[in-house]
PDB file of N, CA and C in Angstrom:
ATOM      1  N   UNK V   1     -66.917-104.945  85.416  1.00 41.00           N
ATOM      2  CA  UNK V   1     -66.495-103.774  85.954  1.00 41.00           C
ATOM      3  C   UNK V   1     -67.159-102.709  85.194  1.00 41.00           C
ATOM      4  N   UNK V   2     -67.501-101.583  85.964  1.00 56.00           N
ATOM      5  CA  UNK V   2     -68.240-100.540  85.476  1.00 56.00           C
ATOM      6  C   UNK V   2     -67.620 -99.761  84.319  1.00 56.00           C
ATOM      7  N   UNK V   3     -68.378 -99.423  83.213  1.00 56.00           N
ATOM      8  CA  UNK V   3     -67.738 -98.591  82.239  1.00 56.00           C
ATOM      9  C   UNK V   3     -67.077 -97.295  82.740  1.00 56.00           C
ATOM     10  N   UNK V   4     -67.200 -96.862  83.683  1.00 49.00           N
ATOM     11  CA  UNK V   4     -66.680 -95.495  84.129  1.00 49.00           C
ATOM     12  C   UNK V   4     -65.205 -95.646  84.237  1.00 49.00           C
ATOM     13  N   UNK V   5     -64.609 -96.787  84.441  1.00 54.00           N
ATOM     14  CA  UNK V   5     -63.199 -96.863  84.515  1.00 54.00           C
ATOM     15  C   UNK V   5     -62.514 -97.122  83.357  1.00 54.00           C
ATOM     16  N   UNK V   6     -63.200 -97.416  82.209  1.00 59.00           N
ATOM     17  CA  UNK V   6     -62.615 -97.628  81.025  1.00 59.00           C
ATOM     18  C   UNK V   6     -62.427 -96.294  80.071  1.00 59.00           C
ATOM     19  N   UNK V   7     -61.054 -95.902  79.858  1.00 58.00           N
ATOM     20  CA  UNK V   7     -60.863 -94.795  79.089  1.00 58.00           C
ATOM     21  C   UNK V   7     -61.564 -93.362  79.240  1.00 58.00           C
ATOM     22  N   UNK V   8     -61.845 -93.105  80.535  1.00 57.00           N
ATOM     23  CA  UNK V   8     -62.571 -91.875  80.872  1.00 57.00           C
ATOM     24  C   UNK V   8     -61.612 -91.144  81.783  1.00 57.00           C
ATOM     25  N   UNK V   9     -62.004 -89.624  81.803  1.00 58.00           N
ATOM     26  CA  UNK V   9     -61.270 -88.773  82.774  1.00 58.00           C
ATOM     27  C   UNK V   9     -62.050 -88.867  83.985  1.00 58.00           C
ATOM     28  N   UNK V  10     -61.322 -88.600  85.080  1.00 63.00           N
ATOM     29  CA  UNK V  10     -61.924 -88.695  86.398  1.00 63.00           C
ATOM     30  C   UNK V  10     -62.826 -87.287  86.624  1.00 63.00           C
ATOM     31  N   UNK V  11     -63.929 -87.647  87.073  1.00 68.00           N
ATOM     32  CA  UNK V  11     -64.999 -86.675  87.408  1.00 68.00           C
ATOM     33  C   UNK V  11     -64.812 -86.168  88.812  1.00 68.00           C
ATOM     34  N   UNK V  12     -64.583 -84.898  89.038  1.00 73.00           N
ATOM     35  CA  UNK V  12     -64.303 -84.719  90.479  1.00 73.00           C
ATOM     36  C   UNK V  12     -65.492 -84.436  91.210  1.00 73.00           C
ATOM     37  N   UNK V  13     -66.791 -84.542  90.932  1.00 79.00           N
ATOM     38  CA  UNK V  13     -67.858 -84.611  91.430  1.00 79.00           C
ATOM     39  C   UNK V  13     -68.268 -85.871  92.584  1.00 79.00           C
ATOM     40  N   UNK V  14     -68.932 -85.481  93.338  1.00 79.00           N
ATOM     41  CA  UNK V  14     -69.262 -86.763  94.255  1.00 79.00           C
ATOM     42  C   UNK V  14     -69.919 -87.574  93.520  1.00 79.00           C
ATOM     43  N   UNK V  15     -69.878 -88.847  93.762  1.00 86.00           N
ATOM     44  CA  UNK V  15     -70.785 -89.975  92.973  1.00 86.00           C
ATOM     45  C   UNK V  15     -70.634 -89.948  91.528  1.00 86.00           C
ATOM     46  N   UNK V  16     -69.658 -89.441  90.819  1.00 87.00           N
ATOM     47  CA  UNK V  16     -69.616 -89.276  89.438  1.00 87.00           C
ATOM     48  C   UNK V  16     -69.466 -90.453  88.695  1.00 87.00           C
ATOM     49  N   UNK V  17     -68.983 -91.464  89.170  1.00 88.00           N
ATOM     50  CA  UNK V  17     -68.978 -92.906  88.534  1.00 88.00           C
ATOM     51  C   UNK V  17     -70.253 -93.376  88.493  1.00 88.00           C
ATOM     52  N   UNK V  18     -70.969 -93.521  89.387  1.00 90.00           N
ATOM     53  CA  UNK V  18     -72.443 -93.988  89.501  1.00 90.00           C
ATOM     54  C   UNK V  18     -73.249 -92.971  88.663  1.00 90.00           C
ATOM     55  N   UNK V  19     -73.058 -91.841  88.469  1.00 91.00           N
ATOM     56  CA  UNK V  19     -73.641 -90.917  87.864  1.00 91.00           C
ATOM     57  C   UNK V  19     -73.638 -91.061  86.388  1.00 91.00           C
ATOM     58  N   UNK V  20     -72.409 -91.375  85.804  1.00 91.00           N
ATOM     59  CA  UNK V  20     -72.025 -91.560  84.443  1.00 91.00           C
ATOM     60  C   UNK V  20     -72.533 -93.042  84.115  1.00 91.00           C
ATOM     61  N   UNK V  21     -72.382 -94.063  84.867  1.00 92.00           N
ATOM     62  CA  UNK V  21     -72.979 -95.263  84.367  1.00 92.00           C
ATOM     63  C   UNK V  21     -74.420 -95.217  84.460  1.00 92.00           C
ATOM     64  N   UNK V  22     -75.311 -94.567  85.380  1.00 93.00           N
ATOM     65  CA  UNK V  22     -76.661 -94.467  85.298  1.00 93.00           C
ATOM     66  C   UNK V  22     -77.005 -93.621  84.070  1.00 93.00           C
ATOM     67  N   UNK V  23     -76.325 -92.608  83.550  1.00 93.00           N
ATOM     68  CA  UNK V  23     -76.528 -91.969  82.277  1.00 93.00           C
ATOM     69  C   UNK V  23     -76.404 -92.704  81.031  1.00 93.00           C
ATOM     70  N   UNK V  24     -75.322 -93.542  80.876  1.00 93.00           N
ATOM     71  CA  UNK V  24     -75.204 -94.586  80.054  1.00 93.00           C
ATOM     72  C   UNK V  24     -76.183 -95.541  79.723  1.00 93.00           C
ATOM     73  N   UNK V  25     -76.446 -96.292  80.932  1.00 94.00           N
ATOM     74  CA  UNK V  25     -77.541 -97.169  81.024  1.00 94.00           C
ATOM     75  C   UNK V  25     -78.963 -96.725  80.427  1.00 94.00           C
ATOM     76  N   UNK V  26     -79.276 -95.628  80.841  1.00 92.00           N
ATOM     77  CA  UNK V  26     -80.628 -94.854  80.359  1.00 92.00           C
ATOM     78  C   UNK V  26     -80.471 -94.814  78.907  1.00 92.00           C
ATOM     79  N   UNK V  27     -79.243 -94.269  78.362  1.00 92.00           N
ATOM     80  CA  UNK V  27     -79.347 -93.812  76.993  1.00 92.00           C
ATOM     81  C   UNK V  27     -79.126 -95.007  76.183  1.00 92.00           C
ATOM     82  N   UNK V  28     -78.622 -96.207  76.620  1.00 93.00           N
ATOM     83  CA  UNK V  28     -78.539 -97.402  75.711  1.00 93.00           C
ATOM     84  C   UNK V  28     -79.671 -98.250  76.133  1.00 93.00           C
ATOM     85  N   UNK V  29     -80.635 -97.976  76.941  1.00 92.00           N
ATOM     86  CA  UNK V  29     -81.792 -98.828  77.134  1.00 92.00           C
ATOM     87  C   UNK V  29     -82.886 -99.010  76.016  1.00 92.00           C
ATOM     88  N   UNK V  30     -83.568 -99.939  75.664  1.00 92.00           N
ATOM     89  CA  UNK V  30     -84.542-100.140  74.720  1.00 92.00           C
ATOM     90  C   UNK V  30     -85.743 -99.065  74.794  1.00 92.00           C
ATOM     91  N   UNK V  31     -85.840 -98.605  75.846  1.00 90.00           N
ATOM     92  CA  UNK V  31     -87.032 -97.762  76.339  1.00 90.00           C
ATOM     93  C   UNK V  31     -86.498 -96.439  75.450  1.00 90.00           C
ATOM     94  N   UNK V  32     -85.288 -95.957  75.544  1.00 91.00           N
ATOM     95  CA  UNK V  32     -85.019 -94.668  74.760  1.00 91.00           C
ATOM     96  C   UNK V  32     -84.750 -94.829  73.542  1.00 91.00           C
ATOM     97  N   UNK V  33     -84.002 -95.970  73.070  1.00 91.00           N
ATOM     98  CA  UNK V  33     -83.574 -96.052  71.681  1.00 91.00           C
ATOM     99  C   UNK V  33     -84.965 -96.767  70.639  1.00 91.00           C
ATOM    100  N   UNK V  34     -85.559 -97.512  71.303  1.00 91.00           N
ATOM    101  CA  UNK V  34     -86.732 -97.989  70.404  1.00 91.00           C
ATOM    102  C   UNK V  34     -88.014 -97.423  70.745  1.00 91.00           C
ATOM    103  N   UNK V  35     -88.279 -97.174  71.885  1.00 90.00           N
ATOM    104  CA  UNK V  35     -89.648 -96.172  72.113  1.00 90.00           C
ATOM    105  C   UNK V  35     -89.501 -94.806  71.979  1.00 90.00           C
ATOM    106  N   UNK V  36     -88.355 -94.307  71.921  1.00 90.00           N
ATOM    107  CA  UNK V  36     -88.261 -92.956  71.882  1.00 90.00           C
ATOM    108  C   UNK V  36     -88.729 -92.069  72.898  1.00 90.00           C
ATOM    109  N   UNK V  37     -88.660 -92.578  74.101  1.00 91.00           N
ATOM    110  CA  UNK V  37     -89.019 -91.739  75.333  1.00 91.00           C
ATOM    111  C   UNK V  37     -87.791 -91.148  76.012  1.00 91.00           C
ATOM    112  N   UNK V  38     -88.035 -90.111  76.688  1.00 92.00           N
ATOM    113  CA  UNK V  38     -87.131 -89.446  77.233  1.00 92.00           C
ATOM    114  C   UNK V  38     -86.326 -90.322  78.451  1.00 92.00           C
ATOM    115  N   UNK V  39     -85.126 -90.056  78.761  1.00 91.00           N
ATOM    116  CA  UNK V  39     -84.280 -90.834  79.825  1.00 91.00           C
ATOM    117  C   UNK V  39     -85.243 -90.609  81.212  1.00 91.00           C
ATOM    118  N   UNK V  40     -85.660 -89.315  81.394  1.00 91.00           N
ATOM    119  CA  UNK V  40     -86.555 -89.237  82.522  1.00 91.00           C
ATOM    120  C   UNK V  40     -87.748 -90.131  82.724  1.00 91.00           C
ATOM    121  N   UNK V  41     -88.462 -90.233  81.457  1.00 93.00           N
ATOM    122  CA  UNK V  41     -89.608 -91.149  81.556  1.00 93.00           C
ATOM    123  C   UNK V  41     -89.318 -92.445  81.767  1.00 93.00           C
ATOM    124  N   UNK V  42     -88.170 -93.062  81.177  1.00 91.00           N
ATOM    125  CA  UNK V  42     -87.758 -94.376  81.310  1.00 91.00           C
ATOM    126  C   UNK V  42     -87.214 -94.615  82.886  1.00 91.00           C
ATOM    127  N   UNK V  43     -86.668 -93.818  83.470  1.00 91.00           N
ATOM    128  CA  UNK V  43     -86.269 -93.619  84.817  1.00 91.00           C
ATOM    129  C   UNK V  43     -87.493 -94.016  85.599  1.00 91.00           C
ATOM    130  N   UNK V  44     -88.439 -93.274  85.452  1.00 92.00           N
ATOM    131  CA  UNK V  44     -89.699 -93.316  86.066  1.00 92.00           C
ATOM    132  C   UNK V  44     -90.317 -94.711  86.101  1.00 92.00           C
ATOM    133  N   UNK V  45     -90.253 -95.404  84.709  1.00 91.00           N
ATOM    134  CA  UNK V  45     -90.800 -96.574  84.547  1.00 91.00           C
ATOM    135  C   UNK V  45     -90.127 -97.715  85.090  1.00 91.00           C
ATOM    136  N   UNK V  46     -88.794 -97.591  85.722  1.00 89.00           N
ATOM    137  CA  UNK V  46     -88.164 -98.564  86.604  1.00 89.00           C
ATOM    138  C   UNK V  46     -86.911 -99.123  85.898  1.00 89.00           C
ATOM    139  N   UNK V  47     -86.506 -98.621  84.579  1.00 91.00           N
ATOM    140  CA  UNK V  47     -85.285 -99.135  84.040  1.00 91.00           C
ATOM    141  C   UNK V  47     -84.006 -98.674  84.883  1.00 91.00           C
ATOM    142  N   UNK V  48     -83.182 -99.447  84.712  1.00 92.00           N
ATOM    143  CA  UNK V  48     -81.718 -99.295  85.425  1.00 92.00           C
ATOM    144  C   UNK V  48     -81.982 -98.925  86.878  1.00 92.00           C
ATOM    145  N   UNK V  49     -82.970 -99.780  87.494  1.00 93.00           N
ATOM    146  CA  UNK V  49     -83.274 -99.463  89.057  1.00 93.00           C
ATOM    147  C   UNK V  49     -82.114 -99.703  89.844  1.00 93.00           C
ATOM    148  N   UNK V  50     -81.189-100.656  89.550  1.00 93.00           N
ATOM    149  CA  UNK V  50     -80.072-100.939  90.636  1.00 93.00           C
ATOM    150  C   UNK V  50     -79.166 -99.898  90.512  1.00 93.00           C
ATOM    151  N   UNK V  51     -79.021 -99.394  89.367  1.00 93.00           N
ATOM    152  CA  UNK V  51     -78.082 -98.153  89.376  1.00 93.00           C
ATOM    153  C   UNK V  51     -78.552 -96.698  89.896  1.00 93.00           C
ATOM    154  N   UNK V  52     -79.814 -96.687  89.936  1.00 93.00           N
ATOM    155  CA  UNK V  52     -80.471 -95.628  90.670  1.00 93.00           C
ATOM    156  C   UNK V  52     -80.499 -95.888  92.249  1.00 93.00           C
ATOM    157  N   UNK V  53     -80.759 -96.876  92.601  1.00 93.00           N
ATOM    158  CA  UNK V  53     -80.613 -97.214  93.904  1.00 93.00           C
ATOM    159  C   UNK V  53     -79.187 -96.889  94.662  1.00 93.00           C
ATOM    160  N   UNK V  54     -78.232 -97.263  93.662  1.00 92.00           N
ATOM    161  CA  UNK V  54     -76.655 -97.090  94.157  1.00 92.00           C
ATOM    162  C   UNK V  54     -76.570 -95.579  94.094  1.00 92.00           C
ATOM    163  N   UNK V  55     -76.899 -94.800  93.104  1.00 92.00           N
ATOM    164  CA  UNK V  55     -76.783 -93.328  93.083  1.00 92.00           C
ATOM    165  C   UNK V  55     -77.353 -92.719  94.346  1.00 92.00           C
ATOM    166  N   UNK V  56     -78.621 -93.235  94.599  1.00 92.00           N
ATOM    167  CA  UNK V  56     -79.202 -92.436  95.929  1.00 92.00           C
ATOM    168  C   UNK V  56     -78.386 -92.791  97.187  1.00 92.00           C
ATOM    169  N   UNK V  57     -78.102 -94.164  97.212  1.00 89.00           N
ATOM    170  CA  UNK V  57     -77.426 -94.373  98.393  1.00 89.00           C
ATOM    171  C   UNK V  57     -75.946 -93.701  98.508  1.00 89.00           C
ATOM    172  N   UNK V  58     -75.379 -93.458  97.434  1.00 87.00           N
ATOM    173  CA  UNK V  58     -74.172 -92.472  97.467  1.00 87.00           C
ATOM    174  C   UNK V  58     -74.616 -91.167  97.804  1.00 87.00           C
ATOM    175  N   UNK V  59     -75.512 -90.614  97.133  1.00 87.00           N
ATOM    176  CA  UNK V  59     -75.729 -88.954  97.553  1.00 87.00           C
ATOM    177  C   UNK V  59     -76.405 -89.067  99.071  1.00 87.00           C
ATOM    178  N   UNK V  60     -76.999 -89.954  99.526  1.00 86.00           N
ATOM    179  CA  UNK V  60     -77.492 -90.074 100.945  1.00 86.00           C
ATOM    180  C   UNK V  60     -76.273 -90.214 101.920  1.00 86.00           C
ATOM    181  N   UNK V  61     -75.343 -90.823 101.491  1.00 82.00           N
ATOM    182  CA  UNK V  61     -74.040 -91.020 102.356  1.00 82.00           C
ATOM    183  C   UNK V  61     -73.415 -89.801 102.606  1.00 82.00           C
ATOM    184  N   UNK V  62     -73.633 -89.034 101.648  1.00 81.00           N
ATOM    185  CA  UNK V  62     -72.832 -87.559 101.766  1.00 81.00           C
ATOM    186  C   UNK V  62     -73.408 -86.621 102.890  1.00 81.00           C
ATOM    187  N   UNK V  63     -74.613 -86.864 103.341  1.00 82.00           N
ATOM    188  CA  UNK V  63     -75.240 -86.235 104.352  1.00 82.00           C
ATOM    189  C   UNK V  63     -75.177 -86.972 105.773  1.00 82.00           C
ATOM    190  N   UNK V  64     -74.791 -88.221 105.564  1.00 77.00           N
ATOM    191  CA  UNK V  64     -74.665 -89.034 106.845  1.00 77.00           C
ATOM    192  C   UNK V  64     -73.265 -88.609 107.493  1.00 77.00           C
ATOM    193  N   UNK V  65     -73.192 -88.269 108.750  1.00 77.00           N
ATOM    194  CA  UNK V  65     -72.312 -87.900 109.531  1.00 77.00           C
ATOM    195  C   UNK V  65     -71.392 -88.963 109.724  1.00 77.00           C
ATOM    196  N   UNK V  66     -71.823 -90.300 109.718  1.00 75.00           N
ATOM    197  CA  UNK V  66     -70.998 -91.302 110.029  1.00 75.00           C
ATOM    198  C   UNK V  66     -69.905 -91.671 108.756  1.00 75.00           C
ATOM    199  N   UNK V  67     -70.370 -90.883 107.736  1.00 67.00           N
ATOM    200  CA  UNK V  67     -69.687 -91.298 106.256  1.00 67.00           C
ATOM    201  C   UNK V  67     -68.332 -90.657 106.385  1.00 67.00           C
ATOM    202  N   UNK V  68     -67.990 -89.853 107.343  1.00 67.00           N
ATOM    203  CA  UNK V  68     -66.612 -89.364 107.660  1.00 67.00           C
ATOM    204  C   UNK V  68     -65.589 -90.403 107.850  1.00 67.00           C
ATOM    205  N   UNK V  69     -66.120 -91.356 108.590  1.00 70.00           N
ATOM    206  CA  UNK V  69     -65.454 -92.488 109.204  1.00 70.00           C
ATOM    207  C   UNK V  69     -65.525 -93.714 108.136  1.00 70.00           C
ATOM    208  N   UNK V  70     -66.574 -93.945 107.571  1.00 70.00           N
ATOM    209  CA  UNK V  70     -66.946 -95.150 106.801  1.00 70.00           C
ATOM    210  C   UNK V  70     -66.440 -94.828 105.271  1.00 70.00           C
ATOM    211  N   UNK V  71     -66.686 -93.567 104.743  1.00 68.00           N
ATOM    212  CA  UNK V  71     -66.383 -93.317 103.436  1.00 68.00           C
ATOM    213  C   UNK V  71     -67.781 -93.252 102.577  1.00 68.00           C
ATOM    214  N   UNK V  72     -67.644 -92.724 101.512  1.00 65.00           N
ATOM    215  CA  UNK V  72     -68.819 -92.701 100.794  1.00 65.00           C
ATOM    216  C   UNK V  72     -69.298 -94.076 100.357  1.00 65.00           C
ATOM    217  N   UNK V  73     -70.594 -94.291 100.056  1.00 65.00           N
ATOM    218  CA  UNK V  73     -71.037 -95.740  99.442  1.00 65.00           C
ATOM    219  C   UNK V  73     -71.084 -95.624  97.817  1.00 65.00           C
ATOM    220  N   UNK V  74     -71.044 -96.540  97.290  1.00 61.00           N
ATOM    221  CA  UNK V  74     -70.854 -96.494  95.739  1.00 61.00           C
ATOM    222  C   UNK V  74     -69.637 -96.555  95.393  1.00 61.00           C
ATOM    223  N   UNK V  75     -69.130 -96.200  94.254  1.00 59.00           N
ATOM    224  CA  UNK V  75     -67.759 -96.350  93.734  1.00 59.00           C
ATOM    225  C   UNK V  75     -67.331 -95.084  93.020  1.00 59.00           C
TER     226      UNK V  75
END
């Protein structure tokens, strides 16, 4: 289960759960903790790639007119 659901208040923004999980994944990655790089640099290097793809799909589904019927992707 994603960390978003454990003891956190509801984020009203679209794709808030995926955004929070991506942020936590980057901040807890060895790239940030051990190599002292910025989260933006670690994201470019490919860390937390699956969450990045899920976040992109969620944001893209907001622009898709079919999403009115199917709902947003992500969680």
